[in-house]
Amino acid sequence: MSESSRLTLGPKPGVTYPIEVIYCGNCSMPIEYCEYYPEYDKCKQWLERNLPTEFEKIKLSDETSEGAGDEEKKRQKRGGKGMMKAKKKDDGPKQVCVSRAPRGKKKSVTVVTGLSSFGIDLKVAAKFFGTKFACGSSVTGDDEIVIQGDVKDDLFDVIPDKWPEIDEDLIEDLGDQKR
């Protein structure tokens, strides 16, 4: 019976109900969690303008935590699609390379590289190849598309038709390669 005496039903003493949660106008999270948001400085500015009493509480807690550690906090940036890094464009030779690689004993895949040097989205190109040749196609690596089946010869006609900025002379056949 000792466990039931510790667990009491009903409201906790010293707490007013219903509990009100104050949300930040910048990040739309409760203000206690603003410090974990990547743009914490903007949240502070919003609090200072709109809720000065809550800002004072946060300001005091920041000062006490800074005194404990002199190192500056490193904030982790949110990942995902919103924070994608811009890929560096190489000024090297613009050329599309097409090769065939064996897959198992009798089957093969076609590997296309160099499309990103022309500014072509590889996911869109892989989707196009998959629908065009009625097969599986995927992006592997930085600048490589793998198409299931041997469609190397057809690519010399399909690529210049779809993307006119790529001339047939810029497509190089590397032949059969080991994967």
PDB file of N, CA, C and O in Angstrom, residues 65-138:
ATOM      1  N   SER A  65      24.089  30.365 -17.235  1.00  0.00           N
ATOM      2  CA  SER A  65      24.676  29.231 -17.954  1.00  0.00           C
ATOM      3  C   SER A  65      25.986  29.620 -18.626  1.00  0.00           C
ATOM      4  O   SER A  65      26.876  28.793 -18.773  1.00  0.00           O
ATOM      5  N   GLU A  66      26.151  30.873 -19.024  1.00  0.00           N
ATOM      6  CA  GLU A  66      27.401  31.313 -19.643  1.00  0.00           C
ATOM      7  C   GLU A  66      28.522  31.372 -18.628  1.00  0.00           C
ATOM      8  O   GLU A  66      29.675  31.149 -18.942  1.00  0.00           O
ATOM      9  N   GLY A  67      28.204  31.686 -17.389  1.00  0.00           N
ATOM     10  CA  GLY A  67      29.233  31.763 -16.367  1.00  0.00           C
ATOM     11  C   GLY A  67      29.831  30.405 -16.074  1.00  0.00           C
ATOM     12  O   GLY A  67      30.990  30.284 -15.702  1.00  0.00           O
ATOM     13  N   ALA A  68      29.062  29.335 -16.220  1.00  0.00           N
ATOM     14  CA  ALA A  68      29.556  27.992 -15.940  1.00  0.00           C
ATOM     15  C   ALA A  68      30.557  27.537 -16.993  1.00  0.00           C
ATOM     16  O   ALA A  68      31.546  26.897 -16.681  1.00  0.00           O
ATOM     17  N   GLY A  69      30.326  27.859 -18.242  1.00  0.00           N
ATOM     18  CA  GLY A  69      31.234  27.442 -19.316  1.00  0.00           C
ATOM     19  C   GLY A  69      31.568  28.629 -20.197  1.00  0.00           C
ATOM     20  O   GLY A  69      30.684  29.321 -20.671  1.00  0.00           O
ATOM     21  N   ASP A  70      32.856  28.851 -20.401  1.00  0.00           N
ATOM     22  CA  ASP A  70      33.257  30.009 -21.204  1.00  0.00           C
ATOM     23  C   ASP A  70      33.183  29.716 -22.703  1.00  0.00           C
ATOM     24  O   ASP A  70      33.218  30.634 -23.509  1.00  0.00           O
ATOM     25  N   GLU A  71      33.119  28.443 -23.044  1.00  0.00           N
ATOM     26  CA  GLU A  71      33.069  28.117 -24.472  1.00  0.00           C
ATOM     27  C   GLU A  71      31.727  28.520 -25.057  1.00  0.00           C
ATOM     28  O   GLU A  71      30.701  28.433 -24.420  1.00  0.00           O
ATOM     29  N   GLU A  72      31.780  28.955 -26.273  1.00  0.00           N
ATOM     30  CA  GLU A  72      30.557  29.354 -26.965  1.00  0.00           C
ATOM     31  C   GLU A  72      29.811  28.111 -27.422  1.00  0.00           C
ATOM     32  O   GLU A  72      30.417  27.154 -27.901  1.00  0.00           O
ATOM     33  N   LYS A  73      28.501  28.102 -27.227  1.00  0.00           N
ATOM     34  CA  LYS A  73      27.714  26.935 -27.603  1.00  0.00           C
ATOM     35  C   LYS A  73      27.713  26.779 -29.115  1.00  0.00           C
ATOM     36  O   LYS A  73      27.509  27.740 -29.852  1.00  0.00           O
ATOM     37  N   LYS A  74      27.939  25.563 -29.547  1.00  0.00           N
ATOM     38  CA  LYS A  74      27.847  25.280 -30.974  1.00  0.00           C
ATOM     39  C   LYS A  74      26.469  24.705 -31.228  1.00  0.00           C
ATOM     40  O   LYS A  74      26.102  23.682 -30.666  1.00  0.00           O
ATOM     41  N   ARG A  75      25.716  25.358 -32.056  1.00  0.00           N
ATOM     42  CA  ARG A  75      24.354  24.916 -32.331  1.00  0.00           C
ATOM     43  C   ARG A  75      24.354  24.018 -33.552  1.00  0.00           C
ATOM     44  O   ARG A  75      25.001  24.300 -34.556  1.00  0.00           O
ATOM     45  N   GLN A  76      23.588  22.960 -33.448  1.00  0.00           N
ATOM     46  CA  GLN A  76      23.451  22.061 -34.582  1.00  0.00           C
ATOM     47  C   GLN A  76      22.363  22.605 -35.491  1.00  0.00           C
ATOM     48  O   GLN A  76      21.272  22.924 -35.050  1.00  0.00           O
ATOM     49  N   LYS A  77      22.681  22.708 -36.752  1.00  0.00           N
ATOM     50  CA  LYS A  77      21.705  23.180 -37.720  1.00  0.00           C
ATOM     51  C   LYS A  77      20.780  22.039 -38.086  1.00  0.00           C
ATOM     52  O   LYS A  77      21.179  20.886 -38.129  1.00  0.00           O
ATOM     53  N   ARG A  78      19.553  22.368 -38.349  1.00  0.00           N
ATOM     54  CA  ARG A  78      18.612  21.339 -38.769  1.00  0.00           C
ATOM     55  C   ARG A  78      18.995  20.827 -40.134  1.00  0.00           C
ATOM     56  O   ARG A  78      19.357  21.583 -41.020  1.00  0.00           O
ATOM     57  N   GLY A  79      18.858  19.548 -40.309  1.00  0.00           N
ATOM     58  CA  GLY A  79      19.169  18.953 -41.602  1.00  0.00           C
ATOM     59  C   GLY A  79      17.922  18.879 -42.462  1.00  0.00           C
ATOM     60  O   GLY A  79      16.913  19.493 -42.187  1.00  0.00           O
ATOM     61  N   GLY A  80      17.994  18.096 -43.492  1.00  0.00           N
ATOM     62  CA  GLY A  80      16.834  17.904 -44.345  1.00  0.00           C
ATOM     63  C   GLY A  80      16.855  18.784 -45.560  1.00  0.00           C
ATOM     64  O   GLY A  80      17.839  19.424 -45.898  1.00  0.00           O
ATOM     65  N   LYS A  81      15.716  18.853 -46.225  1.00  0.00           N
ATOM     66  CA  LYS A  81      15.651  19.550 -47.502  1.00  0.00           C
ATOM     67  C   LYS A  81      15.793  21.055 -47.373  1.00  0.00           C
ATOM     68  O   LYS A  81      16.197  21.714 -48.300  1.00  0.00           O
ATOM     69  N   GLY A  82      15.426  21.618 -46.221  1.00  0.00           N
ATOM     70  CA  GLY A  82      15.479  23.064 -46.062  1.00  0.00           C
ATOM     71  C   GLY A  82      16.888  23.609 -46.006  1.00  0.00           C
ATOM     72  O   GLY A  82      17.140  24.754 -46.324  1.00  0.00           O
ATOM     73  N   MET A  83      17.837  22.798 -45.598  1.00  0.00           N
ATOM     74  CA  MET A  83      19.204  23.261 -45.406  1.00  0.00           C
ATOM     75  C   MET A  83      20.174  22.586 -46.374  1.00  0.00           C
ATOM     76  O   MET A  83      21.290  22.271 -46.017  1.00  0.00           O
ATOM     77  N   MET A  84      19.745  22.347 -47.587  1.00  0.00           N
ATOM     78  CA  MET A  84      20.612  21.668 -48.545  1.00  0.00           C
ATOM     79  C   MET A  84      21.772  22.571 -48.947  1.00  0.00           C
ATOM     80  O   MET A  84      21.609  23.769 -49.131  1.00  0.00           O
ATOM     81  N   LYS A  85      22.935  21.968 -49.071  1.00  0.00           N
ATOM     82  CA  LYS A  85      24.114  22.724 -49.467  1.00  0.00           C
ATOM     83  C   LYS A  85      24.169  22.833 -50.987  1.00  0.00           C
ATOM     84  O   LYS A  85      23.805  21.903 -51.697  1.00  0.00           O
ATOM     85  N   ALA A  86      24.649  23.967 -51.454  1.00  0.00           N
ATOM     86  CA  ALA A  86      24.792  24.155 -52.894  1.00  0.00           C
ATOM     87  C   ALA A  86      26.003  23.364 -53.370  1.00  0.00           C
ATOM     88  O   ALA A  86      27.073  23.428 -52.775  1.00  0.00           O
ATOM     89  N   LYS A  87      25.814  22.609 -54.426  1.00  0.00           N
ATOM     90  CA  LYS A  87      26.915  21.814 -54.949  1.00  0.00           C
ATOM     91  C   LYS A  87      27.841  22.701 -55.767  1.00  0.00           C
ATOM     92  O   LYS A  87      27.406  23.581 -56.499  1.00  0.00           O
ATOM     93  N   LYS A  88      29.118  22.432 -55.623  1.00  0.00           N
ATOM     94  CA  LYS A  88      30.104  23.207 -56.365  1.00  0.00           C
ATOM     95  C   LYS A  88      30.148  22.716 -57.800  1.00  0.00           C
ATOM     96  O   LYS A  88      30.201  21.527 -58.072  1.00  0.00           O
ATOM     97  N   LYS A  89      30.148  23.653 -58.711  1.00  0.00           N
ATOM     98  CA  LYS A  89      30.212  23.305 -60.132  1.00  0.00           C
ATOM     99  C   LYS A  89      31.681  23.279 -60.546  1.00  0.00           C
ATOM    100  O   LYS A  89      32.438  24.201 -60.293  1.00  0.00           O
ATOM    101  N   ASP A  90      32.058  22.209 -61.187  1.00  0.00           N
ATOM    102  CA  ASP A  90      33.427  22.099 -61.677  1.00  0.00           C
ATOM    103  C   ASP A  90      33.542  22.789 -63.023  1.00  0.00           C
ATOM    104  O   ASP A  90      32.650  22.711 -63.858  1.00  0.00           O
ATOM    105  N   ASP A  91      34.664  23.452 -63.214  1.00  0.00           N
ATOM    106  CA  ASP A  91      34.907  24.111 -64.494  1.00  0.00           C
ATOM    107  C   ASP A  91      35.647  23.187 -65.453  1.00  0.00           C
ATOM    108  O   ASP A  91      36.156  23.614 -66.472  1.00  0.00           O
ATOM    109  N   GLY A  92      35.700  21.917 -65.125  1.00  0.00           N
ATOM    110  CA  GLY A  92      36.393  20.936 -65.945  1.00  0.00           C
ATOM    111  C   GLY A  92      35.651  20.688 -67.253  1.00  0.00           C
ATOM    112  O   GLY A  92      34.680  21.353 -67.591  1.00  0.00           O
ATOM    113  N   PRO A  93      36.090  19.698 -67.994  1.00  0.00           N
ATOM    114  CA  PRO A  93      35.462  19.414 -69.285  1.00  0.00           C
ATOM    115  C   PRO A  93      34.040  18.905 -69.097  1.00  0.00           C
ATOM    116  O   PRO A  93      33.778  18.064 -68.248  1.00  0.00           O
ATOM    117  N   LYS A  94      33.145  19.444 -69.891  1.00  0.00           N
ATOM    118  CA  LYS A  94      31.756  19.008 -69.850  1.00  0.00           C
ATOM    119  C   LYS A  94      31.608  17.863 -70.831  1.00  0.00           C
ATOM    120  O   LYS A  94      31.718  18.057 -72.043  1.00  0.00           O
ATOM    121  N   GLN A  95      31.375  16.661 -70.282  1.00  0.00           N
ATOM    122  CA  GLN A  95      31.259  15.495 -71.134  1.00  0.00           C
ATOM    123  C   GLN A  95      30.407  14.446 -70.414  1.00  0.00           C
ATOM    124  O   GLN A  95      30.504  14.280 -69.212  1.00  0.00           O
ATOM    125  N   VAL A  96      29.575  13.771 -71.164  1.00  0.00           N
ATOM    126  CA  VAL A  96      28.751  12.701 -70.627  1.00  0.00           C
ATOM    127  C   VAL A  96      29.404  11.380 -71.019  1.00  0.00           C
ATOM    128  O   VAL A  96      29.716  11.166 -72.195  1.00  0.00           O
ATOM    129  N   CYS A  97      29.626  10.501 -70.045  1.00  0.00           N
ATOM    130  CA  CYS A  97      30.243   9.207 -70.300  1.00  0.00           C
ATOM    131  C   CYS A  97      29.205   8.116 -70.106  1.00  0.00           C
ATOM    132  O   CYS A  97      28.492   8.099 -69.107  1.00  0.00           O
ATOM    133  N   VAL A  98      29.124   7.208 -71.065  1.00  0.00           N
ATOM    134  CA  VAL A  98      28.164   6.115 -71.028  1.00  0.00           C
ATOM    135  C   VAL A  98      28.956   4.814 -71.082  1.00  0.00           C
ATOM    136  O   VAL A  98      29.832   4.648 -71.927  1.00  0.00           O
ATOM    137  N   SER A  99      28.650   3.890 -70.171  1.00  0.00           N
ATOM    138  CA  SER A  99      29.344   2.605 -70.165  1.00  0.00           C
ATOM    139  C   SER A  99      28.375   1.507 -69.757  1.00  0.00           C
ATOM    140  O   SER A  99      27.293   1.779 -69.236  1.00  0.00           O
ATOM    141  N   ARG A 100      28.791   0.263 -70.007  1.00  0.00           N
ATOM    142  CA  ARG A 100      27.977  -0.893 -69.644  1.00  0.00           C
ATOM    143  C   ARG A 100      28.766  -1.688 -68.622  1.00  0.00           C
ATOM    144  O   ARG A 100      29.959  -1.925 -68.793  1.00  0.00           O
ATOM    145  N   ALA A 101      28.086  -2.116 -67.551  1.00  0.00           N
ATOM    146  CA  ALA A 101      28.741  -2.900 -66.504  1.00  0.00           C
ATOM    147  C   ALA A 101      27.955  -4.190 -66.303  1.00  0.00           C
ATOM    148  O   ALA A 101      26.724  -4.178 -66.337  1.00  0.00           O
ATOM    149  N   PRO A 102      28.655  -5.301 -66.119  1.00  0.00           N
ATOM    150  CA  PRO A 102      27.949  -6.569 -65.921  1.00  0.00           C
ATOM    151  C   PRO A 102      27.281  -6.621 -64.541  1.00  0.00           C
ATOM    152  O   PRO A 102      27.773  -6.063 -63.574  1.00  0.00           O
ATOM    153  N   ARG A 103      26.166  -7.336 -64.504  1.00  0.00           N
ATOM    154  CA  ARG A 103      25.436  -7.531 -63.249  1.00  0.00           C
ATOM    155  C   ARG A 103      25.034  -8.991 -63.220  1.00  0.00           C
ATOM    156  O   ARG A 103      24.061  -9.384 -63.853  1.00  0.00           O
ATOM    157  N   GLY A 104      25.790  -9.777 -62.522  1.00  0.00           N
ATOM    158  CA  GLY A 104      25.526 -11.213 -62.526  1.00  0.00           C
ATOM    159  C   GLY A 104      26.167 -11.865 -63.738  1.00  0.00           C
ATOM    160  O   GLY A 104      27.176 -11.393 -64.267  1.00  0.00           O
ATOM    161  N   LYS A 105      25.573 -12.969 -64.201  1.00  0.00           N
ATOM    162  CA  LYS A 105      26.178 -13.698 -65.323  1.00  0.00           C
ATOM    163  C   LYS A 105      25.730 -13.172 -66.677  1.00  0.00           C
ATOM    164  O   LYS A 105      26.540 -12.904 -67.554  1.00  0.00           O
ATOM    165  N   LYS A 106      24.406 -13.014 -66.860  1.00  0.00           N
ATOM    166  CA  LYS A 106      23.908 -12.629 -68.174  1.00  0.00           C
ATOM    167  C   LYS A 106      23.369 -11.199 -68.246  1.00  0.00           C
ATOM    168  O   LYS A 106      23.174 -10.681 -69.327  1.00  0.00           O
ATOM    169  N   LYS A 107      23.129 -10.595 -67.105  1.00  0.00           N
ATOM    170  CA  LYS A 107      22.489  -9.279 -67.106  1.00  0.00           C
ATOM    171  C   LYS A 107      23.528  -8.174 -67.007  1.00  0.00           C
ATOM    172  O   LYS A 107      24.663  -8.397 -66.593  1.00  0.00           O
ATOM    173  N   SER A 108      23.117  -6.957 -67.389  1.00  0.00           N
ATOM    174  CA  SER A 108      24.036  -5.820 -67.320  1.00  0.00           C
ATOM    175  C   SER A 108      23.260  -4.550 -67.000  1.00  0.00           C
ATOM    176  O   SER A 108      22.043  -4.503 -67.120  1.00  0.00           O
ATOM    177  N   VAL A 109      23.994  -3.532 -66.586  1.00  0.00           N
ATOM    178  CA  VAL A 109      23.414  -2.217 -66.327  1.00  0.00           C
ATOM    179  C   VAL A 109      24.192  -1.186 -67.140  1.00  0.00           C
ATOM    180  O   VAL A 109      25.338  -1.400 -67.506  1.00  0.00           O
ATOM    181  N   THR A 110      23.530  -0.088 -67.432  1.00  0.00           N
ATOM    182  CA  THR A 110      24.164   1.013 -68.148  1.00  0.00           C
ATOM    183  C   THR A 110      24.437   2.131 -67.162  1.00  0.00           C
ATOM    184  O   THR A 110      23.550   2.519 -66.391  1.00  0.00           O
ATOM    185  N   VAL A 111      25.656   2.658 -67.155  1.00  0.00           N
ATOM    186  CA  VAL A 111      26.068   3.699 -66.220  1.00  0.00           C
ATOM    187  C   VAL A 111      26.281   4.993 -67.005  1.00  0.00           C
ATOM    188  O   VAL A 111      27.036   5.022 -67.977  1.00  0.00           O
ATOM    189  N   VAL A 112      25.597   6.060 -66.570  1.00  0.00           N
ATOM    190  CA  VAL A 112      25.719   7.373 -67.216  1.00  0.00           C
ATOM    191  C   VAL A 112      26.329   8.329 -66.201  1.00  0.00           C
ATOM    192  O   VAL A 112      25.817   8.478 -65.088  1.00  0.00           O
ATOM    193  N   THR A 113      27.433   8.982 -66.563  1.00  0.00           N
ATOM    194  CA  THR A 113      28.063   9.973 -65.681  1.00  0.00           C
ATOM    195  C   THR A 113      28.269  11.272 -66.450  1.00  0.00           C
ATOM    196  O   THR A 113      28.358  11.276 -67.681  1.00  0.00           O
ATOM    197  N   GLY A 114      28.337  12.381 -65.721  1.00  0.00           N
ATOM    198  CA  GLY A 114      28.644  13.673 -66.324  1.00  0.00           C
ATOM    199  C   GLY A 114      27.449  14.552 -66.622  1.00  0.00           C
ATOM    200  O   GLY A 114      27.608  15.654 -67.144  1.00  0.00           O
ATOM    201  N   LEU A 115      26.232  14.103 -66.310  1.00  0.00           N
ATOM    202  CA  LEU A 115      25.060  14.940 -66.605  1.00  0.00           C
ATOM    203  C   LEU A 115      24.977  16.161 -65.699  1.00  0.00           C
ATOM    204  O   LEU A 115      24.475  17.208 -66.101  1.00  0.00           O
ATOM    205  N   SER A 116      25.482  16.051 -64.481  1.00  0.00           N
ATOM    206  CA  SER A 116      25.377  17.190 -63.563  1.00  0.00           C
ATOM    207  C   SER A 116      26.290  18.349 -63.982  1.00  0.00           C
ATOM    208  O   SER A 116      26.053  19.492 -63.588  1.00  0.00           O
ATOM    209  N   SER A 117      27.318  18.084 -64.783  1.00  0.00           N
ATOM    210  CA  SER A 117      28.175  19.184 -65.249  1.00  0.00           C
ATOM    211  C   SER A 117      27.427  20.109 -66.208  1.00  0.00           C
ATOM    212  O   SER A 117      27.829  21.247 -66.424  1.00  0.00           O
ATOM    213  N   PHE A 118      26.307  19.625 -66.758  1.00  0.00           N
ATOM    214  CA  PHE A 118      25.470  20.449 -67.628  1.00  0.00           C
ATOM    215  C   PHE A 118      24.323  21.107 -66.867  1.00  0.00           C
ATOM    216  O   PHE A 118      23.471  21.752 -67.457  1.00  0.00           O
ATOM    217  N   GLY A 119      24.277  20.889 -65.548  1.00  0.00           N
ATOM    218  CA  GLY A 119      23.226  21.489 -64.734  1.00  0.00           C
ATOM    219  C   GLY A 119      21.915  20.726 -64.785  1.00  0.00           C
ATOM    220  O   GLY A 119      20.853  21.287 -64.543  1.00  0.00           O
ATOM    221  N   ILE A 120      21.967  19.442 -65.079  1.00  0.00           N
ATOM    222  CA  ILE A 120      20.765  18.611 -65.166  1.00  0.00           C
ATOM    223  C   ILE A 120      20.537  17.943 -63.819  1.00  0.00           C
ATOM    224  O   ILE A 120      21.474  17.401 -63.218  1.00  0.00           O
ATOM    225  N   ASP A 121      19.298  17.981 -63.338  1.00  0.00           N
ATOM    226  CA  ASP A 121      18.946  17.334 -62.082  1.00  0.00           C
ATOM    227  C   ASP A 121      18.981  15.830 -62.300  1.00  0.00           C
ATOM    228  O   ASP A 121      18.269  15.288 -63.155  1.00  0.00           O
ATOM    229  N   LEU A 122      19.803  15.141 -61.514  1.00  0.00           N
ATOM    230  CA  LEU A 122      20.004  13.708 -61.739  1.00  0.00           C
ATOM    231  C   LEU A 122      18.766  12.888 -61.405  1.00  0.00           C
ATOM    232  O   LEU A 122      18.496  11.878 -62.061  1.00  0.00           O
ATOM    233  N   LYS A 123      18.001  13.309 -60.406  1.00  0.00           N
ATOM    234  CA  LYS A 123      16.786  12.558 -60.072  1.00  0.00           C
ATOM    235  C   LYS A 123      15.761  12.634 -61.195  1.00  0.00           C
ATOM    236  O   LYS A 123      15.104  11.652 -61.519  1.00  0.00           O
ATOM    237  N   VAL A 124      15.640  13.794 -61.799  1.00  0.00           N
ATOM    238  CA  VAL A 124      14.720  13.960 -62.920  1.00  0.00           C
ATOM    239  C   VAL A 124      15.193  13.125 -64.110  1.00  0.00           C
ATOM    240  O   VAL A 124      14.388  12.474 -64.789  1.00  0.00           O
ATOM    241  N   ALA A 125      16.499  13.136 -64.353  1.00  0.00           N
ATOM    242  CA  ALA A 125      17.043  12.366 -65.472  1.00  0.00           C
ATOM    243  C   ALA A 125      16.849  10.872 -65.247  1.00  0.00           C
ATOM    244  O   ALA A 125      16.487  10.135 -66.179  1.00  0.00           O
ATOM    245  N   ALA A 126      17.060  10.394 -64.013  1.00  0.00           N
ATOM    246  CA  ALA A 126      16.877   8.974 -63.705  1.00  0.00           C
ATOM    247  C   ALA A 126      15.415   8.572 -63.902  1.00  0.00           C
ATOM    248  O   ALA A 126      15.118   7.505 -64.441  1.00  0.00           O
ATOM    249  N   LYS A 127      14.510   9.427 -63.483  1.00  0.00           N
ATOM    250  CA  LYS A 127      13.073   9.157 -63.670  1.00  0.00           C
ATOM    251  C   LYS A 127      12.745   9.099 -65.164  1.00  0.00           C
ATOM    252  O   LYS A 127      11.982   8.239 -65.614  1.00  0.00           O
ATOM    253  N   PHE A 128      13.315  10.022 -65.946  1.00  0.00           N
ATOM    254  CA  PHE A 128      13.079  10.044 -67.387  1.00  0.00           C
ATOM    255  C   PHE A 128      13.574   8.756 -68.045  1.00  0.00           C
ATOM    256  O   PHE A 128      12.881   8.148 -68.845  1.00  0.00           O
ATOM    257  N   PHE A 129      14.808   8.330 -67.689  1.00  0.00           N
ATOM    258  CA  PHE A 129      15.363   7.111 -68.276  1.00  0.00           C
ATOM    259  C   PHE A 129      14.527   5.894 -67.894  1.00  0.00           C
ATOM    260  O   PHE A 129      14.312   5.003 -68.711  1.00  0.00           O
ATOM    261  N   GLY A 130      14.067   5.849 -66.659  1.00  0.00           N
ATOM    262  CA  GLY A 130      13.248   4.721 -66.216  1.00  0.00           C
ATOM    263  C   GLY A 130      11.949   4.609 -66.979  1.00  0.00           C
ATOM    264  O   GLY A 130      11.517   3.512 -67.351  1.00  0.00           O
ATOM    265  N   THR A 131      11.300   5.746 -67.236  1.00  0.00           N
ATOM    266  CA  THR A 131      10.038   5.707 -67.992  1.00  0.00           C
ATOM    267  C   THR A 131      10.288   5.495 -69.482  1.00  0.00           C
ATOM    268  O   THR A 131       9.509   4.825 -70.151  1.00  0.00           O
ATOM    269  N   LYS A 132      11.357   6.048 -70.002  1.00  0.00           N
ATOM    270  CA  LYS A 132      11.659   5.926 -71.428  1.00  0.00           C
ATOM    271  C   LYS A 132      11.961   4.481 -71.822  1.00  0.00           C
ATOM    272  O   LYS A 132      11.487   3.981 -72.838  1.00  0.00           O
ATOM    273  N   PHE A 133      12.775   3.798 -70.989  1.00  0.00           N
ATOM    274  CA  PHE A 133      13.205   2.450 -71.325  1.00  0.00           C
ATOM    275  C   PHE A 133      12.411   1.379 -70.572  1.00  0.00           C
ATOM    276  O   PHE A 133      12.721   0.199 -70.697  1.00  0.00           O
ATOM    277  N   ALA A 134      11.407   1.777 -69.804  1.00  0.00           N
ATOM    278  CA  ALA A 134      10.562   0.852 -69.030  1.00  0.00           C
ATOM    279  C   ALA A 134      11.415  -0.076 -68.175  1.00  0.00           C
ATOM    280  O   ALA A 134      11.335  -1.305 -68.261  1.00  0.00           O
ATOM    281  N   CYS A 135      12.271   0.531 -67.364  1.00  0.00           N
ATOM    282  CA  CYS A 135      13.160  -0.247 -66.510  1.00  0.00           C
ATOM    283  C   CYS A 135      13.449   0.552 -65.244  1.00  0.00           C
ATOM    284  O   CYS A 135      13.002   1.682 -65.092  1.00  0.00           O
ATOM    285  N   GLY A 136      14.217  -0.032 -64.349  1.00  0.00           N
ATOM    286  CA  GLY A 136      14.613   0.666 -63.132  1.00  0.00           C
ATOM    287  C   GLY A 136      15.796   1.563 -63.403  1.00  0.00           C
ATOM    288  O   GLY A 136      16.688   1.248 -64.194  1.00  0.00           O
ATOM    289  N   SER A 137      15.816   2.724 -62.742  1.00  0.00           N
ATOM    290  CA  SER A 137      16.908   3.667 -62.915  1.00  0.00           C
ATOM    291  C   SER A 137      17.079   4.417 -61.609  1.00  0.00           C
ATOM    292  O   SER A 137      16.094   4.820 -60.987  1.00  0.00           O
ATOM    293  N   SER A 138      18.329   4.612 -61.183  1.00  0.00           N
ATOM    294  CA  SER A 138      18.548   5.291 -59.909  1.00  0.00           C
ATOM    295  C   SER A 138      19.830   6.102 -59.932  1.00  0.00           C
ATOM    296  O   SER A 138      20.721   5.865 -60.751  1.00  0.00           O
TER     297      SER A 138
END
